[in-house]
XYZ file of C-alpha atoms in Angstrom:
654
model
C 23.229 16.464 -16.978
C 20.604 18.893 -15.754
C 17.591 18.338 -13.567
C 15.010 20.462 -15.373
C 11.891 21.204 -13.387
C 9.512 24.116 -13.569
C 9.200 25.782 -10.158
C 7.490 28.891 -8.869
C 3.827 29.747 -9.538
C 1.960 26.984 -11.357
C 0.486 27.869 -14.765
C -2.761 26.003 -14.017
C -3.923 28.677 -11.583
C -5.219 26.051 -9.160
C -5.359 26.070 -5.390
C -1.741 26.182 -4.145
C -0.206 22.782 -3.533
C 0.034 22.118 0.209
C 3.117 20.351 1.505
C 1.632 17.022 2.532
C 4.837 15.240 3.507
C 4.274 13.294 6.702
C 7.092 15.027 8.583
C 5.615 18.450 7.807
C 2.056 17.515 8.739
C 2.960 15.629 11.894
C 5.148 18.477 13.121
C 2.286 20.919 12.526
C -0.208 18.703 14.319
C 2.062 18.289 17.321
C 2.843 21.998 17.545
C -0.805 22.908 17.181
C -0.111 25.039 14.086
C -2.097 22.675 11.840
C -5.523 21.113 12.235
C -6.554 17.943 10.422
C -9.756 19.677 9.372
C -7.700 22.446 7.727
C -5.558 19.979 5.805
C -8.458 17.839 4.592
C -10.444 20.916 3.561
C -7.436 22.212 1.605
C -6.954 18.998 -0.347
C -10.667 18.729 -1.157
C -10.523 22.330 -2.410
C -7.632 21.446 -4.670
C -9.282 18.269 -5.941
C -12.441 20.183 -6.765
C -10.444 22.926 -8.500
C -8.702 20.354 -10.717
C -12.067 19.160 -11.989
C -12.316 15.955 -14.022
C -8.657 14.955 -14.155
C -9.388 11.188 -14.418
C -7.498 10.599 -11.155
C -10.503 9.478 -9.105
C -13.155 6.835 -9.715
C -15.036 7.507 -6.469
C -14.489 9.709 -3.451
C -15.406 9.715 0.196
C -18.044 12.449 0.501
C -16.457 15.630 1.783
C -18.692 15.865 4.900
C -17.752 12.299 5.870
C -14.030 12.977 5.517
C -14.385 16.231 7.434
C -16.201 14.419 10.243
C -13.303 11.988 10.575
C -10.864 14.903 10.537
C -12.816 16.643 13.276
C -12.784 13.473 15.369
C -8.999 13.269 14.989
C -8.630 16.919 15.984
C -10.734 16.198 19.062
C -8.452 13.302 19.934
C -5.388 15.488 19.581
C -6.908 18.187 21.765
C -7.795 15.593 24.404
C -4.157 14.547 24.526
C -2.434 17.934 24.384
C -5.047 20.554 25.113
C -5.319 23.758 23.028
C -1.559 24.346 23.158
C 0.891 22.446 21.019
C 2.291 19.094 22.016
C 5.872 19.861 21.088
C 7.866 18.524 18.162
C 6.623 15.363 16.479
C 9.907 13.564 16.955
C 9.754 14.056 20.711
C 6.233 12.679 21.190
C 4.775 9.381 20.020
C 1.332 9.693 21.551
C -0.429 10.406 18.259
C -1.045 7.359 16.052
C 1.556 6.654 13.386
C -0.418 8.109 10.452
C -2.440 10.705 12.348
C -4.213 13.075 9.966
C -2.419 11.957 6.795
C -4.707 11.987 3.726
C -4.418 8.967 1.441
C -5.994 7.331 -1.603
C -6.576 3.697 -2.566
C -6.359 2.108 -6.008
C -9.812 0.974 -7.080
C -9.022 -2.725 -7.118
C -8.718 -2.751 -3.301
C -11.737 -2.770 -0.993
C -12.753 0.287 1.010
C -16.027 -0.130 2.893
C -18.689 2.225 1.579
C -17.070 2.738 -1.835
C -17.588 0.425 -4.799
C -14.633 -1.640 -5.993
C -14.681 -1.483 -9.800
C -11.166 -2.609 -10.856
C -11.663 -0.077 -13.644
C -14.736 -1.919 -15.000
C -18.173 -0.525 -14.042
C -19.942 -3.795 -14.854
C -17.652 -5.707 -12.504
C -18.255 -3.407 -9.522
C -18.889 -4.860 -6.076
C -19.963 -3.150 -2.848
C -17.579 -4.218 -0.054
C -18.918 -4.179 3.475
C -15.460 -4.216 5.052
C -12.069 -2.706 4.362
C -9.192 -4.738 2.980
C -6.832 -5.514 5.884
C -4.183 -3.149 4.483
C -6.708 -0.294 4.339
C -8.093 -1.134 7.770
C -4.598 -0.895 9.233
C -4.063 2.548 7.694
C -7.374 3.828 9.056
C -6.615 2.348 12.447
C -3.353 4.291 12.471
C -5.185 7.591 12.015
C -4.959 8.166 8.239
C -7.868 9.781 6.364
C -9.054 8.048 3.193
C -10.215 10.432 0.451
C -11.279 7.943 -2.209
C -10.518 5.366 -4.898
C -8.128 6.084 -7.765
C -8.191 5.201 -11.457
C -6.247 2.317 -12.979
C -5.725 0.301 -16.117
C -8.726 -2.003 -16.151
C -8.198 -5.133 -14.030
C -4.678 -3.801 -13.341
C -3.702 -5.074 -16.791
C -1.354 -2.510 -18.323
C 1.476 -0.115 -17.532
C 0.320 3.021 -19.345
C -2.810 4.186 -17.508
C -4.594 4.444 -20.868
C -6.867 1.394 -20.499
C -9.681 2.728 -18.327
C -13.279 3.692 -19.139
C -12.911 6.393 -16.479
C -10.379 8.339 -18.553
C -6.597 8.560 -18.669
C -4.652 10.304 -15.904
C -1.836 12.241 -17.556
C 1.620 13.394 -16.555
C 1.524 16.342 -14.137
C 4.421 17.784 -16.175
C 2.949 17.433 -19.689
C -0.748 16.678 -20.351
C 0.139 15.018 -23.663
C 2.198 12.329 -21.892
C 1.107 9.227 -19.994
C 1.459 9.007 -16.217
C 2.098 5.261 -16.236
C -0.011 2.417 -14.915
C -1.681 0.392 -13.878
C -1.781 2.466 -10.657
C -2.122 5.647 -12.699
C -4.455 7.616 -10.442
C -2.475 6.722 -7.329
C 0.766 8.072 -8.772
C -0.784 11.319 -9.986
C -2.692 11.875 -6.737
C 0.603 11.919 -4.828
C 2.555 13.930 -7.408
C -0.157 16.589 -7.654
C -0.227 17.170 -3.893
C -3.678 15.665 -3.311
C -2.628 13.044 -0.738
C 0.374 12.217 1.435
C 0.507 8.678 0.107
C -1.523 6.359 -2.081
C -1.965 2.613 -2.090
C -1.414 0.865 -5.401
C -0.718 -2.662 -6.527
C 2.222 -4.145 -8.387
C 2.197 -7.347 -10.417
C 4.393 -6.405 -13.383
C 5.519 -2.895 -12.444
C 2.264 -1.089 -11.663
C 3.672 0.317 -8.427
C 6.909 1.540 -10.024
C 6.187 2.769 -13.561
C 3.810 5.564 -12.384
C 6.393 6.581 -9.776
C 9.032 7.056 -12.468
C 6.738 9.100 -14.706
C 5.374 11.395 -11.959
C 8.568 12.097 -9.943
C 7.461 10.233 -6.813
C 8.625 7.199 -4.834
C 7.086 3.773 -5.345
C 7.788 0.894 -2.958
C 6.933 -2.611 -4.158
C 7.427 -4.730 -1.071
C 8.355 -8.383 -0.922
C 5.483 -10.604 -2.000
C 3.478 -11.625 1.056
C 4.650 -8.797 3.286
C 1.243 -7.083 2.945
C -2.044 -8.990 2.893
C -3.766 -9.261 -0.492
C -7.200 -9.968 0.972
C -9.735 -7.530 -0.394
C -7.726 -7.127 -3.611
C -9.171 -7.983 -7.020
C -6.383 -10.271 -8.276
C -4.470 -9.824 -11.504
C -2.042 -12.729 -11.014
C -2.793 -13.735 -7.477
C 0.508 -15.514 -6.814
C 2.417 -12.374 -7.871
C 0.225 -9.477 -6.702
C 1.602 -6.984 -4.164
C -0.089 -3.969 -2.585
C 2.351 -1.075 -3.015
C 2.767 2.503 -1.803
C 3.379 5.808 -3.605
C 4.645 8.820 -1.653
C 6.701 11.979 -2.082
C 9.594 10.453 -0.132
C 10.942 7.048 0.801
C 10.389 7.867 4.466
C 6.672 8.523 3.899
C 6.185 5.398 1.791
C 8.078 3.329 4.331
C 5.991 4.718 7.170
C 2.710 3.785 5.470
C 4.021 0.386 4.441
C 5.219 -0.405 7.964
C 1.617 -0.003 9.121
C 0.192 -2.108 6.277
C 2.702 -4.931 6.657
C 2.002 -8.022 8.701
C 1.347 -11.724 8.436
C -2.267 -12.574 7.597
C -3.187 -16.217 8.293
C -6.336 -15.812 6.195
C -4.300 -14.919 3.088
C -2.725 -18.042 1.540
C 0.017 -15.922 -0.030
C 0.983 -14.072 3.152
C 4.477 -14.785 4.496
C 6.372 -14.049 7.669
C 9.083 -11.651 6.488
C 11.360 -9.210 8.318
C 9.680 -6.337 6.478
C 10.813 -2.773 6.993
C 12.425 -3.196 10.388
C 16.148 -3.646 10.478
C 19.462 -2.165 11.496
C 19.641 0.187 8.533
C 22.052 0.435 5.635
C 25.531 -0.738 6.553
C 28.348 1.372 5.159
C 30.617 -1.631 5.519
C 29.376 -5.208 5.455
C 30.594 -8.021 7.673
C 33.081 -8.998 4.976
C 34.742 -5.595 5.187
C 33.698 -4.439 1.713
C 31.534 -1.542 0.602
C 27.936 -2.265 -0.367
C 27.945 -3.783 -3.846
C 25.169 -2.956 -6.277
C 24.837 -4.742 -9.607
C 24.195 -2.740 -12.746
C 23.516 -3.856 -16.293
C 26.319 -3.767 -18.817
C 25.751 -0.653 -20.971
C 25.203 -2.730 -24.117
C 22.347 -4.572 -22.391
C 20.477 -1.380 -21.542
C 18.158 0.008 -24.164
C 16.262 3.281 -23.887
C 14.610 2.941 -27.309
C 16.399 6.002 -28.630
C 15.763 8.217 -25.589
C 19.232 9.663 -25.012
C 17.915 11.918 -22.246
C 16.618 8.970 -20.236
C 19.992 7.268 -20.603
C 21.749 10.414 -19.362
C 19.511 10.565 -16.293
C 20.250 6.924 -15.511
C 23.989 7.496 -15.787
C 23.578 10.445 -13.437
C 21.907 8.129 -10.945
C 24.816 5.717 -11.164
C 27.235 8.547 -10.443
C 25.217 9.493 -7.357
C 25.426 5.927 -6.078
C 29.184 6.017 -6.504
C 29.299 9.238 -4.499
C 27.424 7.417 -1.729
C 30.261 4.923 -1.529
C 28.504 2.118 -3.409
C 30.595 -0.235 -5.517
C 28.863 -0.799 -8.860
C 29.357 -4.225 -10.404
C 28.463 -4.911 -14.079
C 26.438 -8.132 -14.438
C 24.613 -10.150 -17.071
C 21.017 -8.908 -17.172
C 19.650 -11.604 -19.501
C 18.286 -13.978 -16.790
C 16.185 -11.103 -15.438
C 14.923 -10.002 -18.841
C 14.150 -13.604 -19.801
C 12.104 -14.054 -16.621
C 10.200 -10.869 -17.395
C 9.247 -12.169 -20.823
C 7.584 -15.175 -19.185
C 4.927 -13.016 -17.508
C 2.681 -12.949 -20.558
C 3.184 -16.602 -21.381
C 2.030 -19.927 -19.977
C 1.272 -20.105 -16.252
C 0.780 -16.409 -15.577
C -1.406 -15.736 -18.589
C -3.565 -18.645 -17.384
C -3.538 -17.174 -13.873
C -4.783 -13.832 -15.194
C -7.641 -15.685 -16.849
C -8.334 -17.564 -13.611
C -8.805 -14.206 -11.861
C -11.313 -12.462 -14.135
C -11.455 -14.507 -17.332
C -14.988 -15.803 -16.878
C -16.264 -12.252 -16.493
C -14.336 -11.159 -19.592
C -15.869 -13.946 -21.702
C -19.361 -13.350 -20.347
C -19.258 -9.550 -20.744
C -16.929 -8.758 -23.671
C -18.668 -5.466 -24.381
C -17.839 -4.227 -20.866
C -14.120 -4.949 -21.096
C -11.489 -2.689 -22.667
C -10.504 -4.206 -26.045
C -6.793 -4.317 -25.212
C -7.423 -5.851 -21.797
C -9.661 -8.432 -23.407
C -6.949 -9.230 -25.958
C -4.473 -9.844 -23.134
C -6.712 -11.954 -20.877
C -8.766 -14.105 -23.285
C -5.849 -16.246 -24.603
C -5.257 -17.505 -21.073
C -8.222 -19.848 -21.455
C -6.296 -21.876 -24.046
C -3.147 -22.444 -21.962
C -2.608 -26.141 -21.341
C -1.273 -27.870 -18.258
C 1.781 -28.871 -20.268
C 2.529 -25.237 -21.041
C 2.062 -24.303 -17.404
C 4.602 -26.830 -16.181
C 7.075 -25.943 -18.915
C 6.822 -22.294 -17.893
C 7.264 -23.052 -14.213
C 10.331 -25.158 -14.951
C 11.804 -22.426 -17.130
C 11.292 -19.905 -14.331
C 13.080 -22.163 -11.845
C 16.076 -22.312 -14.158
C 16.144 -18.510 -14.424
C 15.705 -18.101 -10.668
C 18.683 -20.334 -10.078
C 20.778 -18.187 -12.445
C 19.648 -15.006 -10.687
C 20.368 -16.485 -7.256
C 24.010 -16.787 -8.187
C 24.125 -13.001 -8.558
C 22.967 -12.418 -4.976
C 25.930 -14.342 -3.634
C 28.137 -11.451 -4.699
C 26.016 -8.262 -4.615
C 23.548 -6.615 -2.252
C 21.170 -5.042 -4.772
C 20.541 -4.379 -8.455
C 19.953 -0.923 -9.958
C 18.091 -0.395 -13.233
C 16.160 2.348 -14.992
C 12.553 2.117 -13.833
C 11.354 2.667 -17.403
C 13.474 3.057 -20.545
C 11.448 6.010 -21.844
C 7.986 7.581 -21.832
C 5.315 8.065 -24.491
C 2.520 10.413 -25.489
C -0.994 9.174 -24.764
C -1.738 9.172 -28.502
C 1.220 6.882 -29.222
C 0.142 4.386 -26.570
C -3.392 4.316 -27.920
C -2.003 3.613 -31.404
C 0.241 0.745 -30.229
C -1.057 -0.312 -26.806
C 0.617 -3.716 -26.539
C 3.977 -2.943 -28.143
C 4.668 0.196 -26.113
C 3.354 -1.430 -22.933
C 5.978 -4.128 -23.378
C 8.682 -1.481 -23.653
C 7.491 0.275 -20.483
C 7.795 -2.965 -18.516
C 11.189 -4.021 -19.795
C 12.914 -3.459 -16.439
C 9.970 -4.202 -14.110
C 8.107 -7.364 -15.147
C 10.580 -9.851 -13.683
C 10.621 -8.610 -10.086
C 7.757 -10.618 -8.617
C 8.538 -13.688 -10.717
C 12.043 -13.725 -9.231
C 10.735 -12.923 -5.720
C 12.412 -9.534 -5.399
C 11.561 -6.412 -3.423
C 11.945 -3.055 -5.201
C 11.974 0.685 -4.561
C 11.602 3.195 -7.411
C 12.978 6.698 -6.756
C 13.247 9.877 -8.838
C 16.701 10.638 -10.217
C 16.399 13.568 -12.608
C 14.575 15.356 -15.426
C 15.199 15.650 -19.131
C 13.082 17.672 -21.506
C 10.800 18.607 -18.630
C 9.924 14.976 -17.882
C 11.040 12.920 -14.858
C 13.008 9.699 -14.971
C 13.994 7.410 -12.130
C 15.889 4.353 -11.010
C 14.770 1.200 -9.254
C 16.740 -0.678 -6.622
C 15.965 -4.407 -6.285
C 17.021 -7.131 -3.850
C 15.780 -10.546 -2.741
C 12.575 -10.781 -0.694
C 13.051 -9.735 2.905
C 15.589 -7.017 2.118
C 12.957 -4.254 2.165
C 14.651 -2.269 4.939
C 18.030 -2.277 3.219
C 16.486 -1.128 -0.066
C 14.508 1.635 1.631
C 17.613 2.968 3.375
C 19.687 2.983 0.195
C 16.849 4.456 -1.890
C 16.315 7.256 0.643
C 19.988 8.232 0.434
C 19.911 8.185 -3.349
C 16.753 10.310 -3.475
C 18.193 12.855 -1.042
C 21.291 13.239 -3.239
C 19.263 14.286 -6.287
C 18.099 17.582 -4.795
C 14.803 17.239 -6.665
C 11.544 18.827 -5.527
C 8.852 16.338 -4.531
C 6.402 15.231 -7.210
C 4.980 18.189 -9.088
C 4.413 20.174 -5.884
C 7.575 22.288 -5.994
C 8.218 21.513 -2.321
C 11.699 20.302 -1.350
C 12.223 16.932 0.238
C 11.554 17.313 3.954
C 14.779 17.474 5.915
C 15.725 14.549 8.090
C 19.010 13.626 9.710
C 18.553 10.048 8.517
C 15.827 7.907 6.991
C 13.240 7.439 9.706
C 12.745 3.959 11.108
C 9.297 2.509 10.556
C 6.734 3.699 13.071
C 4.934 0.710 14.567
C 1.167 0.529 14.638
C 1.289 0.445 18.430
C 3.528 3.251 19.749
C 6.467 2.079 21.877
C 5.387 4.323 24.740
C 1.891 4.126 26.248
C -0.749 6.567 25.092
C -2.212 8.869 27.699
C -4.965 6.762 29.274
C -8.566 7.797 28.937
C -9.980 9.099 32.174
C -11.113 12.229 34.001
C -10.301 15.347 32.033
C -9.722 13.333 28.842
C -12.411 13.759 26.180
C -11.808 10.285 24.752
C -13.111 6.775 25.350
C -11.206 3.505 24.973
C -13.241 0.534 23.781
C -12.156 -3.132 23.657
C -13.493 -5.066 20.660
C -13.324 -8.806 20.265
C -15.108 -9.780 17.035
C -16.448 -8.267 13.819
C -15.162 -4.816 14.815
C -11.533 -5.976 14.790
C -9.325 -4.300 12.172
C -9.947 -5.727 8.713
C -13.226 -7.434 9.675
C -16.702 -6.534 8.379
C -17.814 -4.028 11.036
C -14.488 -2.266 11.594
C -15.605 0.585 9.346
C -18.220 1.533 11.963
C -15.288 2.565 14.152
C -12.917 4.096 11.605
C -15.633 6.217 10.006
C -16.129 7.830 13.421
C -12.420 8.649 13.642
C -11.481 5.798 15.951
C -7.837 4.741 16.002
C -6.239 1.553 17.236
C -4.453 2.079 20.546
C -3.097 -1.407 21.167
C -3.680 -5.123 20.890
C -4.242 -6.745 24.272
C -5.671 -9.815 26.017
C -8.284 -10.213 28.697
C -7.407 -11.607 32.073
C -8.136 -15.377 32.165
C -11.703 -14.833 33.349
C -13.679 -15.019 30.094
C -15.138 -17.504 27.634
C -15.734 -16.826 23.930
C -18.624 -18.204 21.874
C -19.506 -18.146 18.166
C -23.035 -16.765 18.155
C -25.740 -17.876 15.757
C -26.877 -15.588 12.973
C -25.193 -13.231 10.559
C -23.753 -12.187 8.296
C -21.517 -10.933 9.620
C -20.528 -13.607 12.094
C -20.153 -12.341 15.644
C -18.726 -13.735 18.877
C -19.957 -13.333 22.407
C -17.535 -12.627 25.281
C -18.825 -13.810 28.636
C -17.223 -13.316 32.045
C -17.120 -16.495 34.092
C -16.163 -17.421 37.645
C -14.476 -20.675 36.622
C -12.812 -22.175 33.569
C -12.004 -18.850 31.966
C -9.203 -18.059 29.569
C -7.346 -15.051 28.097
C -8.977 -13.766 24.895
C -7.393 -11.544 22.242
C -8.880 -8.028 21.897
C -8.112 -4.701 20.234
C -8.487 -1.426 22.103
C -9.784 1.485 20.000
C -9.929 5.128 21.016
C -12.803 7.458 20.086
C -13.765 10.960 21.042
C -16.539 11.032 23.651
C -18.985 12.367 21.083
C -18.126 9.640 18.581
C -18.313 6.977 21.267
C -21.826 8.104 22.131
C -22.946 7.695 18.522
C -21.291 4.289 18.305
C -22.774 2.943 21.538
C -26.292 3.849 20.412
C -25.909 1.237 17.694
C -25.002 -1.644 20.031
C -27.973 -3.977 20.316
C -28.927 -7.137 22.178
C -27.532 -9.697 22.829
C -24.338 -7.637 22.925
C -23.704 -5.010 25.556
C -20.961 -2.659 26.715
C -19.399 -3.168 30.120
C -16.046 -3.165 31.882
C -13.619 -5.744 30.497
C -10.528 -6.650 32.503
C -7.442 -6.589 30.289
C -3.771 -7.205 30.910
C -3.254 -3.503 30.160
C -5.943 -2.451 32.640
C -9.753 -2.397 32.768
C -11.616 -0.654 29.944
C -15.053 -0.543 28.376
C -15.686 -3.318 25.903
C -18.099 -5.705 24.231
C -19.719 -8.350 26.413
C -22.592 -10.737 25.792
C -25.806 -11.654 27.601
C -25.558 -15.138 29.101
C -28.812 -16.290 27.487
C -27.342 -15.783 24.002
C -24.587 -18.357 24.449
C -26.930 -21.259 25.214
C -26.303 -23.745 22.412
C -23.577 -21.545 20.858
C -20.204 -23.025 19.910
C -17.614 -22.530 22.654
C -14.394 -21.364 20.956
C -12.538 -20.254 24.088
C -9.649 -22.641 23.522
C -8.784 -20.873 20.236
C -7.973 -17.704 22.186
C -9.698 -15.237 19.891
C -12.047 -14.521 17.013
C -9.422 -14.411 14.256
C -8.159 -17.958 14.937
C -11.774 -19.120 14.805
C -12.375 -17.460 11.425
C -9.189 -19.061 10.093
C -10.507 -22.527 10.950
C -14.221 -22.053 10.254
C -15.837 -22.648 6.878
C -16.107 -19.544 4.655
C -19.236 -17.450 4.672
C -20.357 -14.553 2.465
C -19.074 -12.146 5.098
C -15.537 -13.453 5.217
C -14.735 -15.021 1.845
C -12.632 -13.038 -0.634
C -14.787 -12.676 -3.751
C -12.714 -11.803 -6.823
């Protein structure tokens, strides 16, 4: 079995592909051999040189992205001075995602860019970032824009969008997979370090397989789905594409976290953990289930089968014990996705819009969603009961194995073939992906090899909460392949072991702002908190989250009148005070000056006493709290929003 991949000079004659792997960029930033402005300028040059490649639906204007990059460079210089700061691994003072360019699938909110879900008539103008996006910006990443997708995230081919069809970076006649088509191609083509996608039926894994990149579909509920246009809301997962497992894991570790305002959020162990055990507590090697050969179909693609067998041999070399199992309960669960409850749930998400605006909806998407209106309650309960039976059968498997390995897709198709048979071939593409969220599994898709110039990959799956184990195993498998990353030609960045997730708040304190430091720390308490309506005012100026903290017990918090957006007032008191939750954000002095000019009465900036030390922060004039609701006992603005009635500024509008 060969791993065919064209290397050397690219035939497209475009701007050379920069190596955007996080390890490479972070090392350059720390050493002082790379500037964020240089990196962002280079990727914009390459994007512009590619022209209309159907990857992007909208982009952050270049001057705006460059301004954020310049603010990050200023922050770095304030920490380290003109000289380098040493190796990245030896210094944690820069935020976790400092200077990493990223893209967001256009069914997830980014303040300032329309959210279209691949349907121009459906577009909305979000005033705040989705919590997952806000967390990435707070950690120092640079958003470049919104990527193309199968309309309403309904499809696995990428060929159901009025904005065009992103194609394979290895063959322009072939699909790149969907529904997160633009996100996969943006990573593979060397336009971003990572891209955010979504995954309901395989949308975060199929594009990974067809573009030679990594796709992590986390456990359902690990990442907040607020600010996401739902496909099947009970199954939807934000996902991450990257050139390596380490990069995807790093981004996902920042995005992950329990969100009390998201009814589908769960408290899960996430990506932290002790790593991949070579020997379990029972004394045996890790056991990974595989399908019996007769149960695997590749629809006549012998090359794809050969690549999958190669992947199995690599797992054996890693010391994994492969265990043949019955795949039918998984396949049967996958077939349920377009029946009963979940077809009705798709209609519940966008069905009214589809019926009211049929001319604005892709014909195939309309054909998938419209029948959901006719699903009866009887059919829903029959489907839910059937799924419980299949879950019980699958649960028996996990008593004996640690993970399941399958081909990510059985084969690939030309764009023309998918257009000729959009539903039939879509079903084939999802054969090994559609069951994952129904059975509450986490998954990581990794490249394995090439055949006929096209990439193929494998997916590792395990029960929810096993994300760290899967990431460790997937990283080892990917490293064994020896493949270049995406279509960039760059080798996988060397690492002694898969990197542990970098927390949003570094484990060692950042250098405090003060004399000789050209930065300002600012404590925020309300609508400027990460994920809330005004947070973009900070992130667009290059601000990054330093830490979460609490005031000393000398303050009272009030819900002020007016809005949207709703805002609180923090008032220092001499008696009856309490500790109030805050976030501390760091800006360059220049950016802080621009921000402070926009602070108007009744709010003001003054010194706020925090557990971590005094800093500048938002305070309120005493006259403004007369008659306002005292919410001090809740301890912060987020708990208040979780208990207050929805308003246009906080409700999630599908």
